[in-house]
């Protein structure tokens, strides 16, 4: 399609009137109340339910909640999550009964799109999208957060302690009719 | 046509039944999985023939029927008989059905002529839901930490027939967890649904009556015989057939979630039986071998020895660089192109009879065929190294070479494998043989000592792992494990079976058939086939024993040739 260029009239071709018009707008805003944030000195207050960077959390007893089920690794659309399961010889879970804990857990924050699928899929309520939205680093490597870093950033998240409950229930149970 | 004729029409050894309205003809009897004696065909087998899936836990086609889980309940009807013992007919001329008031377990109920099986009625759905609800009463729902998750029948059927919430408010019965059942098995009793598949397998197939259930009701607990370990060479098969995550493999425990594993059809290389396997790998790492069904070879099983024999593939000291005399001087790896050019020139110049070739019966048929071709051109003596151990009555063969028959059929060795080695040693000693080509065998250990190899002008070695022979090699060509290439093996009974590539070779290593093809083309001057299919088909034409075979015709389970 060919767009016909409109011929400018004399007033428009004069240039100055348009300039003055522009300055008027600027001046008007100069004396108005400011609406922009003085970022980065001034930080935005993140609303409730905001989906920022995903971090791992600990329960109220300070134990790692993640059991290395790798569902988040599977569901993550940009494949930002890498988990190394413990294997038979790896670390045992810090909670009784949970049996399993990741040997290593990495999220590549350069890949993460903050979609929240990991939080949604996690059967252990171990990963949450928190309020951090501006992550920086000086190298790509620095932007891959490891387990320690994710746990430190995630902090504590109290909730149902199902593995603890199971262990308690098993302990309270009368012993078996025939011991094996 | 009289009504009685409608029933008598099919041949006596076949029965016609209808599954969900679809007619199928199935044999009246099938062989008993253990004794092989004919036993009546059951409804679940008829359903399988009609491609109708009946959910089940305790039934396994290769085990005796137990009928304890009740998951396979179906409704059925049989042709109604009048007082005159004749079929009652509908107005439209079809036999009238007498629907059974009670359901039946499809896994243990024999079929009868004219029977109709209904697997998708509302009642059947309700029964499945009921059975599942009971199974889940005390189930721990450990899925996040359970190795079975992703291939668990309880999970699968829960999706189809389960409820989102439990109506059971009492605390669950807790049973022993992470029980050390034997050297290779961990048992989680809470997850066990008491189907007894493992018990039947180890008693009837493995012949080691080691497992049983103790206690009663919700306390029923699977256990090994008191004071005994569950330890035979077939224990890991119970992990495969356990429909839930009660029996798990120590080797695979917490290694990787199954949904990440890429499955590749392959063959076990640990003995001459050639059990069909599925290789589970992720991103270049092998995580497990599992048996793959092939009734002509291994049914659904494999031995623990073969199953766990994969770790060496990931050894750190794998050979990954091509070496030549020049490259050793320069202190950096040689290139394939350079090394192959030098070797082919050297072999082409070698006088007739001055070369000897030792191949390995762990190589594929195609590779052995190429080596034989090379040997024929050079007038070279060839042989291979026998490898034996103790066999058993089930699968494990005393011959531990996966392709001993292939070595014989391609003419690499005679029926007496290794019989020509002593002669070769003498020829090297005398100086008659001045170039030795060794593939995949540490010949220093097998009669050609380091001193003898030192007498050679040229020693060309291809191997996967370093050993005494590779240390002495002038030319070293890094090869591949079978999971890193494609090819075929011929098992002890003459079954030619193919295997596919699961992972990439390490470093500069290349599949042996690839560089052997190049070498043979250069030395003989004949253009061969640079792809495996073509190579196999050419071999099938040229090697009498393989006549008539084609790569495409091998299928997933192979073809038997006469030995
Ligand atoms: S928020 Fe989305 S992209 Fe980021 S780690 Fe979770 S699943 Fe992956
Ligand atoms: S889904 Fe949750 S428990 Fe599972 S690996 Fe991810 S963070 Fe851990
Ligand atoms: S046996 Fe199946 S349902 Fe039970 S915990 Fe394991 S995966 Fe989940
Ligand atoms: S351990 Fe597995 S195979 Fe054995 S009885 Fe229990 S559920 Fe069945
Ligand atoms: S499969 Fe029929 S009762 Fe278990």
XYZ file of C-alpha atoms and ligand atoms in Angstrom:
779
model
C 0.000 0.000 0.000
C 1.294 3.423 -0.821
C 0.616 6.104 1.757
C 0.324 9.522 0.219
C 2.459 12.067 1.994
C 0.331 14.994 3.060
C 1.524 18.344 1.847
C 2.381 20.641 4.767
C 0.897 24.119 4.756
C 2.894 27.241 5.547
C 2.030 27.232 9.278
C 3.231 23.722 9.664
C 6.331 24.340 7.641
C 7.284 27.201 9.938
C 8.498 24.609 12.547
C 8.653 27.022 15.469
C 4.964 26.914 16.456
C 5.192 23.142 16.911
C 8.305 23.539 19.033
C 6.637 26.094 21.248
C 3.611 23.829 21.591
C 5.907 21.043 22.786
C 7.654 23.237 25.320
C 4.277 24.222 26.716
C 3.461 20.585 27.502
C 6.837 20.135 29.165
C 6.414 23.247 31.238
C 2.953 22.249 32.366
C 4.276 18.915 33.663
C 7.278 20.586 35.244
C 5.079 22.099 37.947
C 2.713 19.136 38.344
C 2.963 16.399 41.024
C 5.583 13.769 39.996
C 4.274 10.301 39.010
C 7.502 8.403 38.237
C 9.568 6.457 40.769
C 13.121 7.582 41.411
C 14.404 4.076 40.560
C 16.777 2.668 41.737
C 17.047 4.930 44.828
C 13.346 4.488 45.313
C 12.024 0.923 45.058
C 8.616 -0.232 43.933
C 6.466 -1.868 46.615
C 5.503 -5.231 45.163
C 1.793 -6.040 45.500
C 0.581 -9.162 47.220
C 0.594 -12.232 44.955
C 3.241 -10.806 42.636
C 5.194 -13.478 40.769
C 8.875 -12.685 41.023
C 11.854 -15.007 41.156
C 11.265 -18.571 42.438
C 13.155 -19.545 45.599
C 13.239 -22.658 47.792
C 11.875 -22.505 51.317
C 12.460 -24.252 54.628
C 9.744 -25.364 57.021
C 9.204 -24.027 60.563
C 11.824 -26.456 61.896
C 14.423 -25.148 59.470
C 14.353 -28.242 57.255
C 14.530 -28.250 53.475
C 11.052 -28.887 52.138
C 12.051 -29.953 48.639
C 12.215 -33.735 48.249
C 13.755 -33.678 44.786
C 10.686 -35.038 43.014
C 11.746 -33.147 39.878
C 8.217 -32.211 38.891
C 9.192 -28.561 38.658
C 12.150 -29.462 36.482
C 9.748 -31.307 34.219
C 7.109 -28.604 34.043
C 9.392 -25.590 33.683
C 8.759 -24.291 30.137
C 12.189 -22.701 29.498
C 14.021 -25.540 31.310
C 15.468 -23.159 33.861
C 15.549 -25.744 36.655
C 18.221 -28.436 37.012
C 18.031 -30.879 39.871
C 20.571 -33.489 40.824
C 18.786 -36.235 42.731
C 20.691 -37.659 45.700
C 21.032 -41.237 44.392
C 21.328 -44.135 46.822
C 24.476 -42.767 48.458
C 23.519 -39.100 48.586
C 22.443 -36.988 51.562
C 19.394 -38.180 53.478
C 16.585 -35.739 54.102
C 16.975 -33.478 57.120
C 13.437 -34.423 58.211
C 12.632 -37.916 59.368
C 10.565 -39.973 56.936
C 11.012 -37.716 53.912
C 13.858 -39.970 52.711
C 14.973 -37.690 49.941
C 16.482 -34.252 49.393
C 18.112 -32.780 46.290
C 21.862 -33.074 46.062
C 21.904 -29.930 43.974
C 19.139 -27.624 42.809
C 19.810 -24.888 40.310
C 17.595 -22.262 38.753
C 18.987 -20.336 35.846
C 17.463 -16.917 36.459
C 18.370 -15.848 32.936
C 16.051 -18.511 31.631
C 13.270 -18.276 34.188
C 10.212 -16.470 32.858
C 8.521 -16.160 36.271
C 5.579 -18.203 35.083
C 4.922 -19.845 38.419
C 4.432 -23.371 37.066
C 7.039 -24.694 39.486
C 5.166 -23.322 42.469
C 1.908 -24.635 41.083
C 3.183 -28.168 40.486
C 5.223 -28.609 43.672
C 3.588 -31.280 45.852
C 5.646 -30.207 48.861
C 5.055 -26.447 48.878
C 8.792 -26.092 48.659
C 9.211 -23.504 45.943
C 7.550 -20.102 45.751
C 7.689 -17.161 43.431
C 8.664 -14.272 45.675
C 8.866 -10.537 45.246
C 12.311 -10.157 43.662
C 11.933 -8.925 40.102
C 15.244 -7.329 39.317
C 18.089 -9.804 39.448
C 21.524 -8.816 38.304
C 24.872 -10.503 38.039
C 28.189 -9.924 36.380
C 28.339 -13.279 34.625
C 26.010 -15.936 33.340
C 27.360 -18.295 35.960
C 26.416 -15.884 38.701
C 22.820 -15.925 37.466
C 22.511 -19.659 38.051
C 21.344 -19.822 41.649
C 22.297 -22.981 43.504
C 20.515 -24.778 46.314
C 22.196 -22.864 49.141
C 21.471 -19.511 47.572
C 17.859 -20.387 46.761
C 17.247 -21.630 50.292
C 18.860 -18.552 51.808
C 16.773 -16.235 49.650
C 13.565 -18.202 50.174
C 13.586 -18.190 53.938
C 11.006 -19.982 56.018
C 7.521 -20.994 54.999
C 5.476 -22.603 57.731
C 2.833 -25.069 56.629
C 1.582 -28.612 56.954
C 4.466 -30.881 57.882
C 3.134 -34.061 56.316
C 6.274 -36.162 56.682
C 6.592 -35.241 60.334
C 2.923 -36.081 60.840
C 3.399 -39.472 59.208
C 6.385 -40.246 61.417
C 4.429 -39.280 64.513
C 1.449 -41.348 63.421
C 3.681 -44.357 62.819
C 5.290 -43.882 66.216
C 1.917 -43.716 67.952
C 0.698 -46.891 66.260
C 0.569 -50.082 68.293
C 3.256 -52.447 67.156
C 2.548 -55.055 64.566
C 0.867 -58.359 65.494
C 3.939 -60.259 64.387
C 7.261 -58.483 64.490
C 9.466 -58.924 61.482
C -28.625 -72.954 9.710
C -29.591 -74.385 13.056
C -28.675 -72.455 16.184
C -26.348 -75.145 17.427
C -24.351 -74.807 14.236
C -23.622 -71.146 14.955
C -21.694 -72.224 18.009
C -20.014 -75.243 16.449
C -18.790 -73.306 13.415
C -15.269 -72.222 14.524
C -12.602 -74.911 14.597
C -12.550 -76.791 17.913
C -9.289 -75.209 19.098
C -10.646 -71.695 18.632
C -13.406 -69.917 20.500
C -15.343 -66.886 19.354
C -16.220 -64.374 22.046
C -17.392 -60.796 21.996
C -15.583 -58.098 23.945
C -17.599 -54.895 24.259
C -19.501 -55.891 21.163
C -16.435 -56.688 19.085
C -16.023 -60.311 18.046
C -12.637 -61.972 18.469
C -11.463 -65.499 17.898
C -9.056 -66.792 20.505
C -7.485 -70.205 21.111
C -9.417 -72.418 23.504
C -6.285 -73.075 25.542
C -3.001 -71.313 26.101
C 0.200 -72.800 27.488
C 0.641 -72.467 31.226
C 3.361 -69.867 31.822
C 5.294 -72.231 34.082
C 4.641 -75.797 32.956
C 3.701 -75.124 29.337
C 0.698 -77.463 29.637
C -2.475 -76.202 27.962
C -4.795 -74.322 30.309
C -8.082 -72.608 29.427
C -7.863 -69.151 27.938
C -9.144 -66.489 30.308
C -11.268 -63.425 29.745
C -8.372 -61.025 30.229
C -6.504 -62.762 27.404
C -9.532 -62.519 25.160
C -9.791 -58.829 26.015
C -6.114 -58.384 25.177
C -6.744 -60.074 21.827
C -9.547 -57.594 21.216
C -7.244 -54.707 22.168
C -9.398 -53.852 25.160
C -7.446 -52.857 28.225
C -8.623 -54.365 31.493
C -7.003 -52.709 34.535
C -5.195 -55.284 36.648
C -2.546 -55.578 39.335
C -1.929 -59.192 40.260
C -2.291 -60.709 36.786
C 0.910 -60.994 34.788
C 0.932 -62.920 31.503
C 4.124 -64.761 32.454
C 3.103 -65.738 35.984
C 0.552 -68.153 37.435
C -2.800 -66.524 38.140
C -3.466 -65.452 41.721
C -6.708 -63.493 41.373
C -6.325 -61.510 44.561
C -6.485 -57.842 43.635
C -9.996 -57.817 42.092
C -9.118 -54.874 39.872
C -9.959 -56.845 36.733
C -13.627 -57.421 37.560
C -15.828 -57.404 34.463
C -19.403 -58.254 33.620
C -20.199 -60.991 31.160
C -22.963 -63.022 29.623
C -23.242 -66.461 28.063
C -25.725 -67.642 25.426
C -28.992 -68.548 27.118
C -30.149 -72.162 26.795
C -33.763 -73.167 26.723
C -35.207 -76.187 28.516
C -34.354 -78.215 25.427
C -30.648 -77.310 25.892
C -30.826 -75.330 22.726
C -29.896 -71.687 22.247
C -32.678 -69.201 22.802
C -32.771 -66.791 19.917
C -33.598 -63.101 19.771
C -36.204 -62.046 17.220
C -33.365 -60.805 14.980
C -31.786 -64.254 14.903
C -28.880 -63.605 17.244
C -28.496 -65.815 20.310
C -30.060 -64.392 23.449
C -27.574 -63.569 26.173
C -27.971 -64.583 29.772
C -26.078 -61.854 31.594
C -24.401 -63.119 34.726
C -25.844 -61.438 37.816
C -22.381 -61.329 39.379
C -19.187 -59.949 37.888
C -16.106 -62.133 37.478
C -12.388 -61.544 37.652
C -11.214 -61.501 34.062
C -7.765 -62.868 34.925
C -9.019 -66.210 36.260
C -12.300 -66.865 34.477
C -12.077 -69.172 31.445
C -13.929 -68.109 28.352
C -16.660 -70.203 26.766
C -18.029 -70.203 23.233
C -20.290 -67.282 22.464
C -19.441 -65.480 25.675
C -19.855 -61.735 25.755
C -17.561 -59.673 27.993
C -18.550 -56.171 29.026
C -15.705 -54.018 30.292
C -17.183 -50.554 30.035
C -20.514 -50.741 31.822
C -21.283 -48.337 34.689
C -21.175 -51.289 37.089
C -17.652 -52.225 35.999
C -16.530 -48.640 36.459
C -18.038 -48.610 39.950
C -16.307 -51.847 40.859
C -12.952 -50.485 39.750
C -13.533 -47.362 41.786
C -14.424 -49.464 44.793
C -11.349 -51.664 44.533
C -9.131 -48.646 44.136
C -10.629 -46.907 47.130
C -9.808 -49.922 49.260
C -6.272 -50.123 47.931
C -5.701 -46.489 48.834
C -7.021 -46.720 52.403
C -3.610 -47.383 53.871
C -1.483 -46.346 50.957
C 1.008 -43.657 51.972
C 0.810 -41.671 48.708
C 4.531 -41.156 48.768
C 4.638 -40.277 45.076
C 7.067 -37.341 45.439
C 9.680 -39.613 47.000
C 8.703 -42.857 45.275
C 10.858 -44.153 42.444
C 7.866 -45.810 40.788
C 6.060 -42.525 40.245
C 5.511 -42.039 36.545
C 5.225 -45.739 35.789
C 2.998 -46.735 38.709
C -0.190 -48.658 38.022
C -1.739 -47.287 41.203
C -1.145 -43.745 39.985
C -2.455 -44.562 36.534
C -5.653 -46.177 37.703
C -6.132 -43.490 40.350
C -6.260 -40.941 37.572
C -8.942 -42.987 35.847
C -10.920 -44.391 38.740
C -9.707 -42.651 41.878
C -11.362 -40.083 44.082
C -9.756 -36.768 44.893
C -10.485 -37.200 48.576
C -10.450 -40.113 50.953
C -13.557 -41.044 52.907
C -11.345 -42.788 55.421
C -10.681 -40.559 58.416
C -8.864 -43.009 60.717
C -5.077 -42.867 60.840
C -3.438 -45.059 58.246
C -1.710 -48.291 59.182
C 2.009 -47.691 59.035
C 4.253 -50.508 57.943
C 8.028 -50.786 57.752
C 9.656 -48.413 55.312
C 12.961 -48.651 53.444
C 13.407 -52.298 54.416
C 16.681 -53.789 53.256
C 15.302 -56.898 51.568
C 18.467 -58.026 49.873
C 21.661 -56.702 48.347
C 19.877 -55.092 45.429
C 16.343 -54.471 46.652
C 14.711 -51.977 49.000
C 11.146 -52.684 50.129
C 8.618 -50.109 51.262
C 5.877 -52.167 52.877
C 3.428 -49.281 53.124
C 3.271 -49.038 49.359
C 2.780 -52.777 48.778
C -0.694 -53.658 47.508
C -0.179 -57.362 48.293
C -0.598 -58.539 44.720
C 1.974 -61.359 45.281
C 3.516 -60.943 41.849
C 6.980 -60.818 43.398
C 6.295 -63.919 45.463
C 5.114 -65.876 42.449
C 8.006 -64.697 40.338
C 10.696 -65.701 42.746
C 9.021 -68.983 43.604
C 7.899 -70.121 40.162
C 10.295 -68.466 37.745
C 13.504 -67.925 39.698
C 13.003 -71.065 41.776
C 13.941 -69.349 45.027
C 10.956 -69.360 47.388
C 12.241 -66.393 49.344
C 9.297 -64.038 49.771
C 5.976 -64.279 51.546
C 3.281 -62.309 53.326
C 2.974 -62.377 57.111
C 0.269 -60.991 59.413
C -3.361 -60.478 58.479
C -5.815 -57.887 57.235
C -4.452 -54.380 56.984
C -1.325 -55.568 58.765
C -0.405 -57.987 55.968
C 3.253 -57.393 55.289
C 5.510 -58.654 52.567
C 8.810 -59.962 53.860
C 11.710 -62.203 53.023
C 12.000 -65.532 54.816
C 13.097 -64.657 58.382
C 16.828 -64.409 58.679
C 17.322 -64.685 54.947
C 18.230 -62.163 52.312
C 16.332 -61.900 49.076
C 19.349 -62.616 46.969
C 19.305 -64.530 43.715
C 20.447 -63.496 40.268
C 16.919 -62.481 39.239
C 15.741 -60.296 42.121
C 15.539 -57.071 40.135
C 12.792 -58.504 37.933
C 10.493 -58.174 40.915
C 11.105 -54.432 40.788
C 9.876 -54.379 37.185
C 6.751 -56.403 37.852
C 5.839 -54.770 41.154
C 2.922 -52.603 39.997
C 3.694 -50.011 42.668
C 6.804 -48.592 44.292
C 7.078 -51.198 47.041
C 10.073 -52.959 45.558
C 12.707 -50.581 44.292
C 16.177 -51.117 42.960
C 19.051 -49.954 45.145
C 21.034 -49.186 42.052
C 18.364 -46.920 40.575
C 17.135 -45.584 43.913
C 16.690 -41.806 43.826
C 18.819 -41.546 40.691
C 16.395 -40.043 38.199
C 12.682 -39.685 37.701
C 11.509 -42.131 35.086
C 9.752 -39.558 32.925
C 13.077 -38.031 31.984
C 14.484 -41.286 30.673
C 14.771 -41.818 26.967
C 14.030 -45.432 26.118
C 16.105 -47.209 23.516
C 15.640 -50.775 22.316
C 18.811 -52.705 22.879
C 20.350 -56.068 23.768
C 22.152 -57.086 26.951
C 25.795 -57.838 26.210
C 26.736 -59.734 29.333
C 26.215 -63.254 28.008
C 25.350 -65.196 24.872
C 21.624 -65.318 25.674
C 21.157 -61.778 24.370
C 18.231 -60.712 26.532
C 16.249 -57.906 24.950
C 16.478 -54.734 26.985
C 15.325 -51.158 27.101
C 18.061 -48.695 27.936
C 16.965 -45.720 30.021
C 19.211 -42.724 29.448
C 19.135 -39.001 29.922
C 21.533 -36.491 28.413
C 24.246 -38.966 27.585
C 24.074 -40.896 30.832
C 22.732 -44.429 31.206
C 20.506 -44.830 34.252
C 19.151 -48.324 33.925
C 18.589 -51.416 31.840
C 15.195 -53.041 31.899
C 14.146 -56.277 30.205
C 12.072 -55.982 27.045
C 9.642 -58.737 26.166
C 10.799 -61.265 23.620
C 9.265 -64.703 23.952
C 11.912 -66.255 21.725
C 14.701 -65.184 24.070
C 14.042 -63.889 27.549
C 10.247 -63.606 28.002
C 9.980 -60.564 30.298
C 13.101 -61.142 32.386
C 16.802 -60.545 32.620
C 19.409 -61.379 35.219
C 20.765 -58.922 37.769
C 24.316 -59.486 36.607
C 23.530 -58.276 33.108
C 21.232 -55.533 34.266
C 23.836 -53.861 36.433
C 26.700 -54.290 33.993
C 26.594 -50.802 32.496
C 28.648 -48.633 34.847
C 31.889 -49.164 32.968
C 30.435 -47.163 30.073
C 30.800 -44.011 32.149
C 34.243 -44.759 33.480
C 36.510 -41.732 33.570
C 39.386 -43.528 31.881
C 37.528 -44.345 28.656
C 39.709 -44.154 25.565
C 38.756 -40.967 23.758
C 41.736 -40.119 21.553
C 43.158 -41.534 18.367
C 46.853 -42.302 18.710
C 49.479 -43.012 16.074
C 53.283 -43.353 16.331
C 53.614 -39.815 14.985
C 51.104 -38.357 17.380
C 52.842 -39.964 20.332
C 56.050 -38.207 19.363
C 54.226 -34.926 18.919
C 52.382 -35.441 22.168
C 48.932 -34.687 20.822
C 46.111 -36.883 19.531
C 46.074 -37.983 15.917
C 43.150 -37.398 13.595
C 40.937 -40.191 12.331
C 41.633 -39.253 8.728
C 45.402 -39.300 9.258
C 45.501 -42.512 11.272
C 43.179 -44.393 8.900
C 45.187 -43.278 5.877
C 48.422 -44.474 7.479
C 46.950 -47.777 8.606
C 45.352 -48.559 5.264
C 48.577 -47.799 3.442
C 50.480 -49.977 5.846
C 48.055 -52.876 5.497
C 47.888 -52.549 1.713
C 51.688 -52.844 1.556
C 51.899 -55.761 3.987
C 52.921 -59.062 2.348
C 50.265 -61.793 2.297
C 50.119 -63.648 5.570
C 52.137 -61.131 7.576
C 49.070 -59.744 9.321
C 46.994 -61.423 12.011
C 43.667 -60.208 13.368
C 42.171 -60.823 16.764
C 38.560 -59.728 16.877
C 36.264 -59.760 19.849
C 33.078 -61.752 20.170
C 31.715 -58.643 21.881
C 31.734 -56.898 18.521
C 28.718 -56.797 16.242
C 28.085 -59.097 13.298
C 28.753 -56.233 10.873
C 32.097 -55.396 12.453
C 33.197 -59.014 12.465
C 32.124 -59.331 8.841
C 34.214 -56.283 7.903
C 37.217 -57.641 9.794
C 36.833 -60.974 8.040
C 36.744 -59.175 4.715
C 39.957 -57.390 5.628
C 41.519 -60.667 6.715
C 40.594 -62.380 3.434
C 42.221 -59.598 1.457
C 45.416 -59.741 3.526
C 45.524 -63.508 3.881
C 45.470 -62.910 7.623
C 44.745 -65.486 10.317
C 41.848 -64.493 12.550
C 40.561 -65.603 15.899
C 38.661 -64.385 18.898
C 38.881 -64.820 22.654
C 36.440 -67.091 24.509
C 34.963 -65.757 27.706
C 33.120 -68.060 30.027
C 31.552 -68.143 33.443
C 28.940 -70.129 35.239
C 25.566 -70.460 33.578
C 22.203 -71.181 35.151
C 18.990 -72.893 34.116
C 17.027 -69.740 33.434
C 18.810 -67.156 31.302
C 22.460 -66.708 32.161
C 24.620 -68.514 29.603
C 28.032 -69.932 30.455
C 29.350 -68.217 27.336
C 29.812 -64.584 28.363
C 30.442 -63.279 24.874
C 27.307 -61.673 23.444
C 28.214 -62.525 19.878
C 30.161 -65.784 19.952
C 27.893 -67.236 17.272
C 28.387 -64.147 15.141
C 32.147 -64.639 15.333
C 31.696 -68.249 14.193
C 29.177 -67.511 11.457
C 31.238 -64.690 9.946
C 34.227 -67.000 9.918
C 36.353 -65.013 12.356
C 36.913 -68.100 14.450
C 36.224 -71.815 14.220
C 33.837 -73.693 16.476
C 36.755 -73.855 18.913
C 37.093 -70.147 19.653
C 40.604 -69.123 20.635
C 42.102 -72.321 19.205
C 44.371 -70.494 16.788
C 45.908 -68.112 19.328
C 48.852 -70.371 20.171
C 49.633 -70.727 16.481
C 49.519 -66.962 16.087
C 51.912 -66.574 19.002
C 54.360 -68.915 17.282
C 54.041 -66.984 14.029
C 54.807 -63.722 15.830
C 57.734 -65.354 17.614
C 59.136 -66.551 14.288
C 58.611 -63.158 12.699
C 56.156 -64.463 10.127
C 53.453 -62.191 11.499
C 54.669 -58.641 11.793
C 51.407 -56.709 12.073
C 48.691 -57.515 14.579
C 45.235 -55.981 14.574
C 43.383 -56.331 17.868
C 39.780 -55.318 18.471
C 38.331 -55.080 21.946
C 40.437 -57.712 23.680
C 43.335 -57.462 26.093
C 45.456 -60.065 24.324
C 48.313 -59.688 26.808
C 46.114 -61.642 29.203
C 45.242 -64.256 26.586
C 48.449 -65.796 25.385
C 50.103 -62.941 23.521
C 52.288 -61.460 26.267
C 53.876 -58.034 26.246
C 57.213 -59.502 25.190
C 55.645 -61.116 22.171
C 53.778 -57.952 21.197
C 57.092 -56.081 21.422
C 58.379 -58.195 18.524
C 55.716 -56.828 16.195
C 56.417 -54.100 13.700
C 52.948 -52.674 14.050
C 50.268 -53.216 16.643
C 46.889 -51.727 15.746
C 44.420 -51.755 18.625
C 40.860 -50.597 18.964
C 39.262 -50.705 22.372
C 36.936 -48.888 24.716
C 38.825 -49.000 27.999
C 42.578 -48.872 28.533
C 44.441 -52.109 29.274
C 47.892 -53.652 28.848
C 47.386 -54.156 25.116
C 46.220 -50.608 24.438
C 49.314 -49.343 26.256
C 51.547 -51.173 23.767
C 49.589 -50.150 20.676
C 51.228 -48.184 17.895
C 47.879 -47.186 16.544
C 45.046 -46.795 19.012
C 41.503 -46.357 17.728
C 38.908 -45.529 20.416
C 35.708 -47.522 19.949
C 32.176 -47.425 21.297
C 30.121 -49.253 23.854
C 27.119 -50.929 22.265
C 24.751 -48.297 23.654
C 26.671 -45.733 21.623
C 26.161 -47.364 18.239
C 23.836 -49.598 16.264
C 24.396 -53.137 15.138
C 23.347 -56.752 15.490
C 24.405 -59.699 17.640
C 23.732 -63.382 17.077
C 22.830 -65.095 20.310
C 23.682 -68.622 21.444
C 20.624 -70.026 19.698
C 21.289 -68.185 16.456
C 18.846 -65.331 16.894
C 20.073 -62.256 15.050
C 18.901 -59.219 16.994
C 19.524 -55.555 16.471
C 20.197 -52.843 19.001
C 19.851 -49.096 18.657
C 21.961 -46.178 19.804
C 21.062 -44.613 23.141
C 23.822 -42.091 23.799
C 26.618 -40.297 21.970
C 30.127 -41.773 21.956
C 32.698 -40.199 24.232
C 35.361 -37.831 22.904
C 36.742 -38.809 19.504
C 35.494 -42.392 19.794
C 33.630 -43.664 16.742
C 31.551 -46.771 16.138
C 33.927 -49.513 15.010
C 31.857 -50.437 11.959
C 32.146 -46.871 10.712
C 35.914 -46.712 10.625
C 36.266 -50.382 9.698
C 34.130 -49.682 6.657
C 36.514 -46.890 5.664
C 39.539 -49.042 6.282
C 38.181 -52.008 4.342
C 37.141 -49.818 1.403
C 40.622 -48.359 1.200
C 42.509 -51.617 1.566
C 40.333 -53.706 -0.744
C 39.496 -50.887 -3.129
C 35.848 -51.943 -3.112
C 33.175 -49.426 -2.323
C 31.176 -50.701 0.644
C 28.149 -49.299 2.412
C 28.614 -46.283 4.625
C 25.335 -46.846 6.439
C 24.487 -49.630 8.785
C 21.365 -50.841 7.000
C 23.247 -51.223 3.744
C 26.157 -52.875 5.493
C 23.899 -55.392 7.198
C 22.068 -56.192 3.977
C 25.348 -56.668 2.123
C 26.592 -58.949 4.889
C 23.350 -60.933 4.683
C 24.046 -61.495 0.991
C 27.685 -62.445 1.393
C 27.692 -64.503 4.596
C 25.870 -67.777 3.883
C 24.481 -68.140 7.407
C 22.763 -64.757 7.175
C 21.337 -65.261 3.670
C 17.842 -63.925 3.310
C 18.013 -61.516 6.237
C 17.398 -57.794 5.887
C 17.878 -55.049 8.445
C 14.269 -53.949 8.066
C 13.072 -57.525 8.499
C 14.759 -57.996 11.877
C 11.999 -56.097 13.654
C 12.304 -55.444 17.348
C 12.753 -59.041 18.380
C 15.094 -60.485 15.775
C 15.127 -63.474 13.452
C 16.574 -66.940 14.138
C 19.091 -68.356 11.664
C 20.152 -71.986 11.594
C 23.554 -72.646 13.100
S 8.771 -19.703 37.360
Fe 8.393 -20.864 35.484
S 10.228 -20.499 34.271
Fe 10.743 -19.914 36.364
S 11.652 -21.723 37.251
Fe 9.464 -21.783 37.757
S 8.557 -23.004 36.114
Fe 10.567 -22.389 35.407
S 8.414 -29.744 42.683
Fe 8.877 -29.058 44.773
S 9.553 -30.876 45.876
Fe 9.592 -31.348 43.706
S 11.706 -30.932 43.104
Fe 10.529 -29.068 42.676
S 10.741 -27.838 44.527
Fe 11.388 -29.903 45.061
S 3.569 -46.814 44.632
Fe 2.688 -45.471 43.079
S 1.036 -44.427 44.127
Fe 2.331 -45.356 45.677
S 3.763 -43.783 46.243
Fe 4.731 -44.943 44.621
S 4.185 -43.857 42.746
Fe 2.820 -43.135 44.328
S 5.896 -55.883 46.734
Fe 4.954 -55.260 44.815
S 4.861 -57.155 43.616
Fe 5.215 -57.750 45.715
S 3.182 -58.106 46.571
Fe 3.694 -55.993 47.043
S 2.838 -54.813 45.383
Fe 2.892 -56.942 44.697
S -5.777 -59.034 38.012
Fe -7.509 -60.254 38.260
S -7.713 -60.327 40.390
Fe -5.864 -59.203 40.123
